[in-house]
mmCIF file of C-alpha atoms and ligand atoms in Angstrom:
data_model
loop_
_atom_site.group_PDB
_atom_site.id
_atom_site.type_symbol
_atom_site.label_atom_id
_atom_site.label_comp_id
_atom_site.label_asym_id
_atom_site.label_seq_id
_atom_site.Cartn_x
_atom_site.Cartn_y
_atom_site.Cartn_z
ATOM 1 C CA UNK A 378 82.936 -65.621 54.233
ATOM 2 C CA UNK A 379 82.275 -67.101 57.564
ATOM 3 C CA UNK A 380 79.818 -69.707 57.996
ATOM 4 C CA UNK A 381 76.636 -67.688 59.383
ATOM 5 C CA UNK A 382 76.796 -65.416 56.166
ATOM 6 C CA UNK A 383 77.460 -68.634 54.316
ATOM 7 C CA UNK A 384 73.950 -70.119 55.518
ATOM 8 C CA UNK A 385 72.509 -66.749 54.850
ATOM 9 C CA UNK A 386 73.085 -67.020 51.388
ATOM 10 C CA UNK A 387 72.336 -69.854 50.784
ATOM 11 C CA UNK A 388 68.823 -69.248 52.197
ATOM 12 C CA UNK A 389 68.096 -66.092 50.613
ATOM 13 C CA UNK A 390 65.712 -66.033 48.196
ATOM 14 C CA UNK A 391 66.080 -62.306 46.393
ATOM 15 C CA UNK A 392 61.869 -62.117 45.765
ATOM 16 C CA UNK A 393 60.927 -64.365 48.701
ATOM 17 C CA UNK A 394 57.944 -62.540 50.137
ATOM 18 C CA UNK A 395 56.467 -62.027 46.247
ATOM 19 C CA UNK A 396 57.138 -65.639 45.168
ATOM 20 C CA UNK A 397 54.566 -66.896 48.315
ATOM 21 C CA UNK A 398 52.099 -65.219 47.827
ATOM 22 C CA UNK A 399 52.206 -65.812 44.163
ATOM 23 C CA UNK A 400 51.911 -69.188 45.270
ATOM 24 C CA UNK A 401 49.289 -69.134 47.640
ATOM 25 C CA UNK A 402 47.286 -66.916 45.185
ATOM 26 C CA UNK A 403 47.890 -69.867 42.835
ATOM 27 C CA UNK A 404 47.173 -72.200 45.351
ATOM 28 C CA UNK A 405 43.652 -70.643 45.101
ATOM 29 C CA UNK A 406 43.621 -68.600 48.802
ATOM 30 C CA UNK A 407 42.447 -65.416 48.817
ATOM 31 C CA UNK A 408 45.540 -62.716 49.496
ATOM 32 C CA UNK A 409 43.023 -60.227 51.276
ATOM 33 C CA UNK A 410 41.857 -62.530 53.419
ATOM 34 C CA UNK A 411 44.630 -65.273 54.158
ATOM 35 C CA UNK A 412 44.724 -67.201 57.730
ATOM 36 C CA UNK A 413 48.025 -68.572 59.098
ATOM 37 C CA UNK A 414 45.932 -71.954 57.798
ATOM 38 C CA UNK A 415 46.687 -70.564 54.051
ATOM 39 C CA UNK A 416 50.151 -70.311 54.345
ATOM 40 C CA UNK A 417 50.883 -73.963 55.616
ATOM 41 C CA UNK A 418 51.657 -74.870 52.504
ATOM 42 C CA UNK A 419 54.659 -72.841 51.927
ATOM 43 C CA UNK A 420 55.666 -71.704 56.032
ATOM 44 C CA UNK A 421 56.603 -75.181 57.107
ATOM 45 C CA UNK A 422 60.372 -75.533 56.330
ATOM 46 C CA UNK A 423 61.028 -78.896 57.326
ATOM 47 C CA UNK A 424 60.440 -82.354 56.780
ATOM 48 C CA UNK A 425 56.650 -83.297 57.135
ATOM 49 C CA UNK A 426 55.418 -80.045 57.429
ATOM 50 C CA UNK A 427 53.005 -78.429 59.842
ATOM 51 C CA UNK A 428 51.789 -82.127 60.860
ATOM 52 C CA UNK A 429 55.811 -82.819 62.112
ATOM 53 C CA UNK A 430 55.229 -79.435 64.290
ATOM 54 C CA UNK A 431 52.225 -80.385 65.521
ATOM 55 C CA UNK A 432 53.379 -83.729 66.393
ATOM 56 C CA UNK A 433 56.638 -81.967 67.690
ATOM 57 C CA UNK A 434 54.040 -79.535 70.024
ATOM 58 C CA UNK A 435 52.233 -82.168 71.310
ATOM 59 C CA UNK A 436 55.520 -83.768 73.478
ATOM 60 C CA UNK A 437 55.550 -79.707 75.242
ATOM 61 C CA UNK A 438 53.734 -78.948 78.153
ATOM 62 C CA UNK A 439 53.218 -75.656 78.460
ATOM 63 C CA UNK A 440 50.111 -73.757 79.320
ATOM 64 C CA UNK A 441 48.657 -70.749 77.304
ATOM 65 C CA UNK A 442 50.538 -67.356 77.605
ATOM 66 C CA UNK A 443 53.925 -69.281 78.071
ATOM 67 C CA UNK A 444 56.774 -67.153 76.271
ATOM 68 C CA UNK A 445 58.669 -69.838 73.567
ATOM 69 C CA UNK A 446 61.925 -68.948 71.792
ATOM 70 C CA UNK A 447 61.610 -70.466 68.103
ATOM 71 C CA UNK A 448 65.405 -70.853 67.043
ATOM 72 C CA UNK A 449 65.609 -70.731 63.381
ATOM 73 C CA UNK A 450 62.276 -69.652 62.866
ATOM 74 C CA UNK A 451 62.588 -69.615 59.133
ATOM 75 C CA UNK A 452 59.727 -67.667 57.222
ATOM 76 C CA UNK A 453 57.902 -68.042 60.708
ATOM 77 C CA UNK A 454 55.540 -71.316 59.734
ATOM 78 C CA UNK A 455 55.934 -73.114 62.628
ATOM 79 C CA UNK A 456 55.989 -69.664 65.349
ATOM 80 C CA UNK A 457 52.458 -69.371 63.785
ATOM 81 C CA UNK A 458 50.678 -72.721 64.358
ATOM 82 C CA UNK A 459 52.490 -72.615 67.980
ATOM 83 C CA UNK A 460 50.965 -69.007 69.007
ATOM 84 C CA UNK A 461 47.164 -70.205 67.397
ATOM 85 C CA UNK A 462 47.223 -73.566 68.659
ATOM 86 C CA UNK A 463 48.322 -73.329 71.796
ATOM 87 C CA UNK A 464 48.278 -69.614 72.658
ATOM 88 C CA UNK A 465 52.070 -69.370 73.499
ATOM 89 C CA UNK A 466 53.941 -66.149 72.859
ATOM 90 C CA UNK A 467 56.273 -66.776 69.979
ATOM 91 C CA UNK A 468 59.623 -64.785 69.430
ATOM 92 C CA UNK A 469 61.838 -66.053 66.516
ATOM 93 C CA UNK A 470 65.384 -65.618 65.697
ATOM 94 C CA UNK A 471 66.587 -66.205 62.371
ATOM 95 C CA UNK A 472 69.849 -65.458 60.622
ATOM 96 C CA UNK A 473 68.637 -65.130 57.271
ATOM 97 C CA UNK A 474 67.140 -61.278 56.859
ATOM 98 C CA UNK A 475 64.914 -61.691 53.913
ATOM 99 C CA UNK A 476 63.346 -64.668 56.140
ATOM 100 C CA UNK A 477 62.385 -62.391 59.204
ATOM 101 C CA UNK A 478 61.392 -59.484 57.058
ATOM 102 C CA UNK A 479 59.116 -62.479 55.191
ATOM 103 C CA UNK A 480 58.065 -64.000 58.977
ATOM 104 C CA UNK A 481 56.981 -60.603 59.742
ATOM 105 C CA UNK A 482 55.327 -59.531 56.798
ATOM 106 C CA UNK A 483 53.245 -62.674 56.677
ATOM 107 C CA UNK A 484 51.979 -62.403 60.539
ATOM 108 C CA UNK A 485 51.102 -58.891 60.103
ATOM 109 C CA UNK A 486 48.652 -60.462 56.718
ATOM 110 C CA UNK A 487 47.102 -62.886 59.156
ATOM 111 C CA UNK A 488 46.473 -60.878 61.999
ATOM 112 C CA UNK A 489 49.290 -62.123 64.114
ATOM 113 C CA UNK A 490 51.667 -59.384 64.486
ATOM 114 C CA UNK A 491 50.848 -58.984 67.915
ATOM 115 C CA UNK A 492 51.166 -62.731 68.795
ATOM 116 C CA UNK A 493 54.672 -63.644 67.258
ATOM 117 C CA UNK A 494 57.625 -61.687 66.408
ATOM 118 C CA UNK A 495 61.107 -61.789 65.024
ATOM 119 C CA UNK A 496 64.459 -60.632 64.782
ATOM 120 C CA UNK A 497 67.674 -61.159 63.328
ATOM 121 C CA UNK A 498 69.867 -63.043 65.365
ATOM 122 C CA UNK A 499 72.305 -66.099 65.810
ATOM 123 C CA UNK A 500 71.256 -69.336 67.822
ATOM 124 C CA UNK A 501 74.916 -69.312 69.336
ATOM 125 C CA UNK A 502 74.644 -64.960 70.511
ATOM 126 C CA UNK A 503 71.032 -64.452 71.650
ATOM 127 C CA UNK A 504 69.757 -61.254 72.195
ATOM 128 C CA UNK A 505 67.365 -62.017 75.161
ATOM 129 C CA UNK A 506 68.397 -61.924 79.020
ATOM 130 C CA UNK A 507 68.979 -64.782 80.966
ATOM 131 C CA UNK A 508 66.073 -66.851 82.189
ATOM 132 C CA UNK A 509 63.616 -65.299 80.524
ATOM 133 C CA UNK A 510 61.760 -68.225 77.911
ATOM 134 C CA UNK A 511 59.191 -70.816 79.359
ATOM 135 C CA UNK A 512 60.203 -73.054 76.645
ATOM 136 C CA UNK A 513 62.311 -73.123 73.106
ATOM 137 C CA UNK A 514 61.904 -75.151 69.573
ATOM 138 C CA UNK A 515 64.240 -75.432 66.786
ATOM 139 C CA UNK A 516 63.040 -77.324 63.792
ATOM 140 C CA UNK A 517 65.595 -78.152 61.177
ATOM 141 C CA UNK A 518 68.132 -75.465 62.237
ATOM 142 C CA UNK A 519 70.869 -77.736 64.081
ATOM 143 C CA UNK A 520 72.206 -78.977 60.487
ATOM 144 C CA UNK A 521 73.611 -75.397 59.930
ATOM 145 C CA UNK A 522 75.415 -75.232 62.905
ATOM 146 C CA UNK A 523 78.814 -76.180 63.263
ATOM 147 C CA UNK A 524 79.066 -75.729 67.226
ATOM 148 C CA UNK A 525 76.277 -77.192 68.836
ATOM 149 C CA UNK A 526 77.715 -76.438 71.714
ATOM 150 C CA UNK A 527 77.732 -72.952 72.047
ATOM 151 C CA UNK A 528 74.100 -72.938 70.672
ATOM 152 C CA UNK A 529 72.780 -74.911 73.657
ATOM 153 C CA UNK A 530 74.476 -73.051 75.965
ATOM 154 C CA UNK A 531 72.689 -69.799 74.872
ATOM 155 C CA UNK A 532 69.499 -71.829 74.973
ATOM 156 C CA UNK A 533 69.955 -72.975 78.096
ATOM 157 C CA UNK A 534 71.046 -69.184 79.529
ATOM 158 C CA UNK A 535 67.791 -67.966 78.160
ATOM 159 C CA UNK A 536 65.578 -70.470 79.520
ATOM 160 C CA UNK A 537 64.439 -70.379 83.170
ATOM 161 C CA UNK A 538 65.027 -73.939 85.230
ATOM 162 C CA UNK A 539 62.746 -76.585 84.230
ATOM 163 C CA UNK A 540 62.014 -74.835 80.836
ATOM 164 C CA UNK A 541 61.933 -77.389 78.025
ATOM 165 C CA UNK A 542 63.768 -77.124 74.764
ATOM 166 C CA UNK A 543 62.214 -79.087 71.658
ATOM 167 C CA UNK A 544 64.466 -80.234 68.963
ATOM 168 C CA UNK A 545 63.502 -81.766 65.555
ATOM 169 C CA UNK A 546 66.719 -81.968 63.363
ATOM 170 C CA UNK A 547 67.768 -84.332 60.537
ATOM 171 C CA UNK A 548 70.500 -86.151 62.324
ATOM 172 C CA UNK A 549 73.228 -88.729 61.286
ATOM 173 C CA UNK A 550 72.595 -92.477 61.514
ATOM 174 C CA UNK A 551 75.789 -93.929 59.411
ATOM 175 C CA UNK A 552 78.647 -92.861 57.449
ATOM 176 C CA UNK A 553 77.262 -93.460 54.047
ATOM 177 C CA UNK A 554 78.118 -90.936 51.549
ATOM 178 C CA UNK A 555 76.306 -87.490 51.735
ATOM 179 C CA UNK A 556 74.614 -86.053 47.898
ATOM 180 C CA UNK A 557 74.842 -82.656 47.400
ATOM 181 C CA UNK A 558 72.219 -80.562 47.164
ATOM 182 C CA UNK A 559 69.708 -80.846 50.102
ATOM 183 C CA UNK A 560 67.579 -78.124 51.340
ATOM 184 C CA UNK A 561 69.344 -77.013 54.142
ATOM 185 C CA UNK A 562 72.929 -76.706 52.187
ATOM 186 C CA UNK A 563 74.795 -76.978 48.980
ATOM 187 C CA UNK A 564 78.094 -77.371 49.942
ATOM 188 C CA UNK A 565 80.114 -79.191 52.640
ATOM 189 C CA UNK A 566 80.912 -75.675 54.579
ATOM 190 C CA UNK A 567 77.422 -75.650 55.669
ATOM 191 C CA UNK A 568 76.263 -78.645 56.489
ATOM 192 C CA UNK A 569 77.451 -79.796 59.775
ATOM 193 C CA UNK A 570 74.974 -82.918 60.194
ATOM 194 C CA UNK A 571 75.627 -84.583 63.773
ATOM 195 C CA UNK A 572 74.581 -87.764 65.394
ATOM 196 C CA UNK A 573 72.085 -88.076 67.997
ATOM 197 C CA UNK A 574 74.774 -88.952 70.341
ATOM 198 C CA UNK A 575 76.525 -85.613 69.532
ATOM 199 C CA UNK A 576 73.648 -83.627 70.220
ATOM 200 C CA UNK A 577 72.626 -85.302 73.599
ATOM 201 C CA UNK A 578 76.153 -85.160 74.776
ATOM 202 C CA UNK A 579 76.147 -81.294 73.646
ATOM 203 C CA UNK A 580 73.037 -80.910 75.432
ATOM 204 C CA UNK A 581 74.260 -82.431 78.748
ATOM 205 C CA UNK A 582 77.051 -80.535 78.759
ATOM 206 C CA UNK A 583 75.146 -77.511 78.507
ATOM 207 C CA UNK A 584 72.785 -77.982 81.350
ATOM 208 C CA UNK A 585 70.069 -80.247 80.119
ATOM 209 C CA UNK A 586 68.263 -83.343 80.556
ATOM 210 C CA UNK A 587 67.289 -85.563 78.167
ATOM 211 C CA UNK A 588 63.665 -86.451 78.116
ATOM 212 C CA UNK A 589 62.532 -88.145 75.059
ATOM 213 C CA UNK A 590 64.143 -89.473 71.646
ATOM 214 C CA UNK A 591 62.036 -89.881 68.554
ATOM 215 C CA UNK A 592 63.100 -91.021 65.026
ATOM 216 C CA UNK A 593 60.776 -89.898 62.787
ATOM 217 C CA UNK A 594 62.225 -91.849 59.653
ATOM 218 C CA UNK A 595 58.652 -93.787 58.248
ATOM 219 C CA UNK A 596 57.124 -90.753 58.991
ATOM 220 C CA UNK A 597 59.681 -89.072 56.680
ATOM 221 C CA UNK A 598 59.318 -91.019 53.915
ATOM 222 C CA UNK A 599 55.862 -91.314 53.397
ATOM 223 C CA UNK A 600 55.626 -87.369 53.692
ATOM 224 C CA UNK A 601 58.761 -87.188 51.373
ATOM 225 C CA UNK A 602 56.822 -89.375 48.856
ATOM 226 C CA UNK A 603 53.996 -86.729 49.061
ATOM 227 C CA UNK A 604 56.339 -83.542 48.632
ATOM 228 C CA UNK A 605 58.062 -85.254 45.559
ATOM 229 C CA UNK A 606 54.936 -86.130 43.591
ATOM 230 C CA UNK A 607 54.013 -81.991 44.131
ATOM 231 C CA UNK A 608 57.482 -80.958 43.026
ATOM 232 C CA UNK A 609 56.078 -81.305 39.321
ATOM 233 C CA UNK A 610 53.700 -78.338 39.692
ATOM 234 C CA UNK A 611 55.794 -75.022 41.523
ATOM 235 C CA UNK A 612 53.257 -74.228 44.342
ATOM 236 C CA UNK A 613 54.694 -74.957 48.153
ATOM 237 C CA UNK A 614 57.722 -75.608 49.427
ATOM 238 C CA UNK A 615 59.537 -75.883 46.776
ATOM 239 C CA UNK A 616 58.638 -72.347 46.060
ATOM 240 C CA UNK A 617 61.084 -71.339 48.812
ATOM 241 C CA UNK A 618 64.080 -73.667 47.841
ATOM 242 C CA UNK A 619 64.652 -72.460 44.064
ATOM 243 C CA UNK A 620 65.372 -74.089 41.152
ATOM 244 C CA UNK A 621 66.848 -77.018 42.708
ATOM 245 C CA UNK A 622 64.134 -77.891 44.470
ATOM 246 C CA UNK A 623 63.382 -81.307 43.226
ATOM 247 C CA UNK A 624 67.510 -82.655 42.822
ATOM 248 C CA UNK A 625 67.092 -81.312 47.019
ATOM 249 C CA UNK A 626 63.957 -83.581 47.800
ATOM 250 C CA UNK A 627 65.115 -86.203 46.063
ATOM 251 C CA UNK A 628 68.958 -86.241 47.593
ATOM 252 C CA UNK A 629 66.739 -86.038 51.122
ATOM 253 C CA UNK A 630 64.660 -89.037 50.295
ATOM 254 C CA UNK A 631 67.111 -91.227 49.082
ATOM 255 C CA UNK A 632 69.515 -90.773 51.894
ATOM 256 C CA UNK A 633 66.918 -91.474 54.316
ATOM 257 C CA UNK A 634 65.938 -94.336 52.397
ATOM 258 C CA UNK A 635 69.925 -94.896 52.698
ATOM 259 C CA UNK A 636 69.765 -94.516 56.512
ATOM 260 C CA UNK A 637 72.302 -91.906 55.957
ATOM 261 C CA UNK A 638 70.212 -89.560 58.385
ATOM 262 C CA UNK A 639 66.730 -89.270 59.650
ATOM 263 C CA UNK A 640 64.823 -86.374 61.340
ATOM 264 C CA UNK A 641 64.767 -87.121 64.926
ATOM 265 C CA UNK A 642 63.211 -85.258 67.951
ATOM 266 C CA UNK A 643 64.510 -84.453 71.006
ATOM 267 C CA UNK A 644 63.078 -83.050 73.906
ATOM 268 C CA UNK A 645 65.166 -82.228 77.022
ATOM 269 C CA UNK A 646 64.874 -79.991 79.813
ATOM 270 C CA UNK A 647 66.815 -77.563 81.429
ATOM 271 C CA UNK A 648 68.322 -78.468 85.058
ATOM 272 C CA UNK A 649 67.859 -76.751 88.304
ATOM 273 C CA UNK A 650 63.422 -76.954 88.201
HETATM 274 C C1 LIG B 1519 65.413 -75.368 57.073
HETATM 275 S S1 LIG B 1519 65.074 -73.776 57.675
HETATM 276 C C2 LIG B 1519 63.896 -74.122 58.970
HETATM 277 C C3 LIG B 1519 63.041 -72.894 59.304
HETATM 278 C C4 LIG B 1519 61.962 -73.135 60.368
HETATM 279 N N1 LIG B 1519 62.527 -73.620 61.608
HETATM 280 C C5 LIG B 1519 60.915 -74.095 59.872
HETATM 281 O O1 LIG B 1519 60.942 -75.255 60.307
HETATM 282 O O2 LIG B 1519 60.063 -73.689 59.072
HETATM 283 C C6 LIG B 1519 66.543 -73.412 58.606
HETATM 284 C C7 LIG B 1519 66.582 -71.992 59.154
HETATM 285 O O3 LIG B 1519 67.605 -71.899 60.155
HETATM 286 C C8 LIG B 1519 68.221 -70.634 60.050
HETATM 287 N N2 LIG B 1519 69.536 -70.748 60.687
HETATM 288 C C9 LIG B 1519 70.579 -71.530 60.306
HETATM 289 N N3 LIG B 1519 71.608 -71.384 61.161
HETATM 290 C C10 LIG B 1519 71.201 -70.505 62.119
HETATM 291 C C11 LIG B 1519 71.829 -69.934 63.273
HETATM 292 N N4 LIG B 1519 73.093 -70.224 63.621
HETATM 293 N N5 LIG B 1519 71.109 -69.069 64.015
HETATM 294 C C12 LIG B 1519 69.851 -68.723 63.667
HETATM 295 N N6 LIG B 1519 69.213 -69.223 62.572
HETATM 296 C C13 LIG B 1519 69.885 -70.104 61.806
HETATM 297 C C14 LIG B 1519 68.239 -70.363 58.557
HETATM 298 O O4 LIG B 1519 68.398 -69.014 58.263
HETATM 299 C C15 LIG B 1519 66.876 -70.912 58.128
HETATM 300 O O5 LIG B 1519 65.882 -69.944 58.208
#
C-alpha cells in the first residue's frame, strides 16, 4: 500500500458524515437550520481548533474575493470560517474521499456550496494551473507527508508571485521518543514529523520566503487541557478520530508537554512579487 492510500485509511471514518451530525444534533444545534458556526465543534481538525485558524488568518493579508488553496482541507472546518470571515474563495484538496464528500455535504447544509469547494487530490500533484491562487493554508497536513519537497513545489507552481502560503503543522523540537497513536497516524509509515528547519529549508528551495515563525506550544496545551476534559462525553472532535480518541489526545499532550513537537506556524511567501 503506498503511503497516500495509507493516510487515507487511516482517516476514513466508514459513517463519517452520519456520526457529525449525530453529534451536533446532540450537541443541541438544530440539523435544519445549522450555520458553519454549528459545526465548529467537530470541522476544526487540528490543535486549538477554529481559534488556532483564526489566529492562523489573522498573519494573511488578503483582501475579500482573493482565491485560497486549503491543502488538506479535512472535513472542510477551516475552508469555512476562511470564506465567512474574510470573504476569500476557498478550494480544498484532500486525499481522504469520505472527507471531501463530508466537506461538501456540510457546505451545501450551511449555505456555502457556492463559496468553498473540494476535490480529491494530493498536496504533491495538484490539479490547478500554474499561478492561479492568491494565497494557500495547510493546517495539520505536513505530518502526513513524507516529501515536503515536492509538496511545496506544487504550492509554489500554483500560486502567483507574491502569493502567501500559511502553514500550521505539529513540527519536531527533539528526538525524544514518539507514542503511538496520535491523531494524525498510527503507525511509523505515516507519520513523517519534520523540524522547523526541514520545512524552511524545503520551502526555500522551492521558491519561498520565509516571513514569520510562530510556536504555538502554551497555546497548545491549555487548549489540549480543554479537549481532554471533553473526551469523557463523545460529542466533537473526538467524534471524527474513533475509538482511540482519548489514548490520541493524550499521546499529543504529553509529548508536547515532552517538547517532543509543538504546532508551529509558518508563513512565507512566494518569490518573484
Ligand atoms: C489532521 S487532518 C487536518 C484537516 C484540516 N486541515 C483541518 O485542519 O481541519 C489532515 C488531513 O490531511 C489530509 N492529507 C494528508 N496527506 C495529504 C496529502 N498528501 N495531500 C492532500 N491531503 C492530505 C488527510 O486526508 C486529512 O484530511
Amino acid at each position: 500500500m503506498s503511503l497516500e492510500q495509507s493516510v487515507s485509511q487511516h482517516y476514513t471514518h466508514g459513517n463519517l458524515l452520519a456520526a457529525l451530525l449525530d453529534a451536533v444534533h446532540r450537541a443541541g444545534k438544530n440539523l435544519d437550520a445549522l450555520t458553519y458556526a454549528d459545526l465548529a465543534i467537530v470541522d476544526e481538525f487540528h490543535i486549538g481548533g477554529r481559534p488556532a485558524t483564526r489566529a492562523l488568518a489573522e498573519q494573511i493579508d488578503l483582501p475579500g474575493g482573493a482565491r485560497v488553496l486549503d491543502i488538506g482541507s479535512g472535513i472542510g472546518g477551516p475552508a469555512r470560517f476562511l470564506a465567512v470571515e474574510r470573504g476569500w474563495r476557498i478550494e480544498g484538496v484532500d486525499l481522504t474521499a469520505e472527507y471531501v464528500e463530508a466537506a461538501q455535504a456540510l457546505s451545501q447544509r450551511v449555505g456555502l456550496a457556492d463559496k468553498v469547494s473540494f476535490r480529491q487530490a494530493s498536496a504533491t500533484a495538484l490539479p490547478f494551473v500554474n499561478a492561479s491562487f492568491d494565497g494557500a493554508t495547510m493546517l495539520h497536513v505536513g505530518m502526513n507527508i513524507a516529501d515536503k519537497g515536492a509538496a511545496f513545489a506544487e504550492v509554489r507552481r500554483v500560486l502567483k508571485p507574491g502569493g502567501v502560503f500559511a502553514i500550521y503543522d505539529a513540527m519536531r523540537q527533539s528526538d525524544g521518543a514518539f507514542a503511538y497513536p496520535v491523531p494524525w497516524s498510527s503507525a511509523p509509515e505515516t507519520n513523517h514529523l519534520a523540524t522547523p528547519e526541514a520545512y524552511k529549508d524545503a520551502l526555500r528551495t522551492a521558491g519561498f520566503e520565509i516571513v514569520k515563525e510562530r510556536n504555538r506550544r502554551e497555546f497548545a496545551l491549555q487548549s489540549m487541557q480543554r479537549r481532554i476534559e471533553q473526551t469523557a462525553q463523545p460529542i466533537g472532535l473526538p467524534v471524527v478520530m474513533g475509538a482511540t480518541a482519548a489514548q490520541k489526545l493524550a499521546n499529543m499532550r504529553e509529548m508536547i508537554e515532552r517538547g517532543v513537537f509543538a504546532p508551529v506556524e509558518l508563513i512565507a511567501r512566494a518569490a518573484g512579487s
